[in-house]
Amino acid sequence: RGFEENYKTAEFWKLLCCLLKKVCGARTNDPNDENIDAQIRFVKSVLWYYGYGSLDFYCLPYDGSQGSRELLLAFSWLLHTQRVLEKLLEMNKIRVGDEISVCMASASC
């Protein structure tokens, strides 16, 4: 499928919403309980705060029906400029003193 086809855009908005809420430390309800309009408003507001400047992105409708190309561009910009993956890894890394269970396969298996 090409960039201009709007395939699964509502799911991509939901992904960005979940990602940004995790990185921003937002204490809100489960994104599954929010409607698409609220998710899109949240994503647009956070990206505006971070300085994302694509007017095409901000003109996307609030029903999640359009914008696969703009969403991919915004996502790549977010990964590059805001170090989102690094922040997630930092938030979830194991620290000294954390208890973890280790499962080791025996050589006889």
PDB file of C-alpha atoms in Angstrom:
ATOM      1  CA  ARG A   1       0.000   0.000   0.000  1.00  0.00           C
ATOM      2  CA  GLY A   2       1.170   3.510  -0.760  1.00  0.00           C
ATOM      3  CA  PHE A   3       1.571   6.417   1.605  1.00  0.00           C
ATOM      4  CA  GLU A   4      -1.519   8.113   0.233  1.00  0.00           C
ATOM      5  CA  GLU A   5      -3.782   5.197   1.134  1.00  0.00           C
ATOM      6  CA  ASN A   6      -5.178   5.634   4.605  1.00  0.00           C
ATOM      7  CA  TYR A   7      -4.786   2.144   5.976  1.00  0.00           C
ATOM      8  CA  LYS A   8      -5.113   1.638   9.699  1.00  0.00           C
ATOM      9  CA  THR A   9      -4.658   5.316  10.540  1.00  0.00           C
ATOM     10  CA  ALA A  10      -6.869   5.119  13.634  1.00  0.00           C
ATOM     11  CA  GLU A  11      -4.610   2.389  15.047  1.00  0.00           C
ATOM     12  CA  PHE A  12      -1.543   4.505  14.328  1.00  0.00           C
ATOM     13  CA  TRP A  13      -3.074   7.457  16.206  1.00  0.00           C
ATOM     14  CA  LYS A  14      -3.720   5.098  19.125  1.00  0.00           C
ATOM     15  CA  LEU A  15      -0.108   3.869  19.026  1.00  0.00           C
ATOM     16  CA  LEU A  16       1.248   7.411  19.065  1.00  0.00           C
ATOM     17  CA  CYS A  17      -1.102   8.331  21.892  1.00  0.00           C
ATOM     18  CA  CYS A  18       0.038   5.366  24.020  1.00  0.00           C
ATOM     19  CA  LEU A  19       3.690   6.046  23.256  1.00  0.00           C
ATOM     20  CA  LEU A  20       3.475   9.731  24.110  1.00  0.00           C
ATOM     21  CA  LYS A  21       1.518   9.108  27.295  1.00  0.00           C
ATOM     22  CA  LYS A  22       4.169   6.638  28.425  1.00  0.00           C
ATOM     23  CA  VAL A  23       7.064   8.974  27.596  1.00  0.00           C
ATOM     24  CA  CYS A  24       5.361  12.065  29.014  1.00  0.00           C
ATOM     25  CA  GLY A  25       4.338  10.254  32.178  1.00  0.00           C
ATOM     26  CA  ALA A  26       0.707  11.193  31.634  1.00  0.00           C
ATOM     27  CA  ARG A  27      -1.561   9.818  34.323  1.00  0.00           C
ATOM     28  CA  THR A  28      -4.693   9.305  32.313  1.00  0.00           C
ATOM     29  CA  ASN A  29      -7.167   6.589  31.564  1.00  0.00           C
ATOM     30  CA  ASP A  30      -6.447   3.599  29.383  1.00  0.00           C
ATOM     31  CA  PRO A  31      -6.324   4.805  25.747  1.00  0.00           C
ATOM     32  CA  ASN A  32      -8.752   2.001  24.897  1.00  0.00           C
ATOM     33  CA  ASP A  33     -11.359   3.885  26.935  1.00  0.00           C
ATOM     34  CA  GLU A  34     -10.790   7.147  25.048  1.00  0.00           C
ATOM     35  CA  ASN A  35     -12.410   7.971  21.765  1.00  0.00           C
ATOM     36  CA  ILE A  36     -10.276   8.610  18.693  1.00  0.00           C
ATOM     37  CA  ASP A  37     -10.979  12.339  18.849  1.00  0.00           C
ATOM     38  CA  ALA A  38      -9.420  12.640  22.320  1.00  0.00           C
ATOM     39  CA  GLN A  39      -6.393  10.550  21.284  1.00  0.00           C
ATOM     40  CA  ILE A  40      -5.760  12.709  18.216  1.00  0.00           C
ATOM     41  CA  ARG A  41      -6.118  15.931  20.206  1.00  0.00           C
ATOM     42  CA  PHE A  42      -3.602  14.651  22.745  1.00  0.00           C
ATOM     43  CA  VAL A  43      -1.073  13.606  20.084  1.00  0.00           C
ATOM     44  CA  LYS A  44      -1.397  16.889  18.205  1.00  0.00           C
ATOM     45  CA  SER A  45      -0.997  18.937  21.381  1.00  0.00           C
ATOM     46  CA  VAL A  46       2.108  17.052  22.505  1.00  0.00           C
ATOM     47  CA  LEU A  47       3.739  17.297  19.089  1.00  0.00           C
ATOM     48  CA  TRP A  48       2.924  21.012  18.984  1.00  0.00           C
ATOM     49  CA  TYR A  49       4.561  21.393  22.403  1.00  0.00           C
ATOM     50  CA  TYR A  50       7.675  19.571  21.157  1.00  0.00           C
ATOM     51  CA  GLY A  51       7.851  21.863  18.130  1.00  0.00           C
ATOM     52  CA  TYR A  52       6.668  19.692  15.274  1.00  0.00           C
ATOM     53  CA  GLY A  53       5.930  22.087  12.427  1.00  0.00           C
ATOM     54  CA  SER A  54       3.987  20.257   9.713  1.00  0.00           C
ATOM     55  CA  LEU A  55       0.764  22.143   9.052  1.00  0.00           C
ATOM     56  CA  ASP A  56      -0.571  19.183   7.059  1.00  0.00           C
ATOM     57  CA  PHE A  57      -0.364  17.088  10.229  1.00  0.00           C
ATOM     58  CA  TYR A  58      -2.353  19.584  12.292  1.00  0.00           C
ATOM     59  CA  CYS A  59      -5.018  19.814   9.576  1.00  0.00           C
ATOM     60  CA  LEU A  60      -5.783  16.086   9.736  1.00  0.00           C
ATOM     61  CA  PRO A  61      -9.381  15.329  10.742  1.00  0.00           C
ATOM     62  CA  TYR A  62     -10.196  14.231  14.279  1.00  0.00           C
ATOM     63  CA  ASP A  63     -11.971  11.060  13.200  1.00  0.00           C
ATOM     64  CA  GLY A  64      -8.755   9.159  12.360  1.00  0.00           C
ATOM     65  CA  SER A  65      -9.794   8.566   8.776  1.00  0.00           C
ATOM     66  CA  GLN A  66      -6.854  10.206   7.014  1.00  0.00           C
ATOM     67  CA  GLY A  67      -3.176  10.883   7.319  1.00  0.00           C
ATOM     68  CA  SER A  68      -1.051   7.749   7.096  1.00  0.00           C
ATOM     69  CA  ARG A  69       1.754   9.656   5.363  1.00  0.00           C
ATOM     70  CA  GLU A  70       1.638  12.557   7.829  1.00  0.00           C
ATOM     71  CA  LEU A  71       1.581  10.144  10.766  1.00  0.00           C
ATOM     72  CA  LEU A  72       4.667   8.309   9.516  1.00  0.00           C
ATOM     73  CA  LEU A  73       6.504  11.597   9.072  1.00  0.00           C
ATOM     74  CA  ALA A  74       5.492  12.785  12.537  1.00  0.00           C
ATOM     75  CA  PHE A  75       6.508   9.455  14.075  1.00  0.00           C
ATOM     76  CA  SER A  76       9.935   9.539  12.428  1.00  0.00           C
ATOM     77  CA  TRP A  77      10.423  13.165  13.525  1.00  0.00           C
ATOM     78  CA  LEU A  78       9.464  12.203  17.074  1.00  0.00           C
ATOM     79  CA  LEU A  79      11.891   9.281  17.138  1.00  0.00           C
ATOM     80  CA  HIS A  80      14.734  11.428  15.846  1.00  0.00           C
ATOM     81  CA  THR A  81      14.273  14.681  17.748  1.00  0.00           C
ATOM     82  CA  GLN A  82      12.800  13.540  21.052  1.00  0.00           C
ATOM     83  CA  ARG A  83      14.766  10.312  21.536  1.00  0.00           C
ATOM     84  CA  VAL A  84      11.549   8.443  22.340  1.00  0.00           C
ATOM     85  CA  LEU A  85      13.032   4.957  22.109  1.00  0.00           C
ATOM     86  CA  GLU A  86      15.936   5.888  24.362  1.00  0.00           C
ATOM     87  CA  LYS A  87      13.505   7.350  26.905  1.00  0.00           C
ATOM     88  CA  LEU A  88      11.412   4.177  26.883  1.00  0.00           C
ATOM     89  CA  LEU A  89      14.484   2.004  27.339  1.00  0.00           C
ATOM     90  CA  GLU A  90      15.677   4.199  30.194  1.00  0.00           C
ATOM     91  CA  MET A  91      12.284   3.989  31.881  1.00  0.00           C
ATOM     92  CA  ASN A  92      12.217   0.191  31.636  1.00  0.00           C
ATOM     93  CA  LYS A  93      15.803  -0.788  32.318  1.00  0.00           C
ATOM     94  CA  ILE A  94      16.701  -3.083  35.171  1.00  0.00           C
ATOM     95  CA  ARG A  95      18.429  -1.353  38.053  1.00  0.00           C
ATOM     96  CA  VAL A  96      20.854  -2.779  40.598  1.00  0.00           C
ATOM     97  CA  GLY A  97      18.832  -4.377  43.361  1.00  0.00           C
ATOM     98  CA  ASP A  98      15.844  -5.222  41.175  1.00  0.00           C
ATOM     99  CA  GLU A  99      14.766  -8.804  41.501  1.00  0.00           C
ATOM    100  CA  ILE A 100      14.474 -10.749  38.272  1.00  0.00           C
ATOM    101  CA  SER A 101      13.881 -14.373  37.578  1.00  0.00           C
ATOM    102  CA  VAL A 102      16.261 -16.089  35.218  1.00  0.00           C
ATOM    103  CA  CYS A 103      15.191 -19.101  33.245  1.00  0.00           C
ATOM    104  CA  MET A 104      18.049 -21.228  31.953  1.00  0.00           C
ATOM    105  CA  ALA A 105      17.633 -24.198  29.704  1.00  0.00           C
ATOM    106  CA  SER A 106      19.643 -27.214  30.675  1.00  0.00           C
ATOM    107  CA  ALA A 107      22.087 -28.694  28.199  1.00  0.00           C
ATOM    108  CA  SER A 108      20.273 -32.027  28.279  1.00  0.00           C
ATOM    109  CA  CYS A 109      17.068 -30.642  26.704  1.00  0.00           C
TER     110      CYS A 109
END
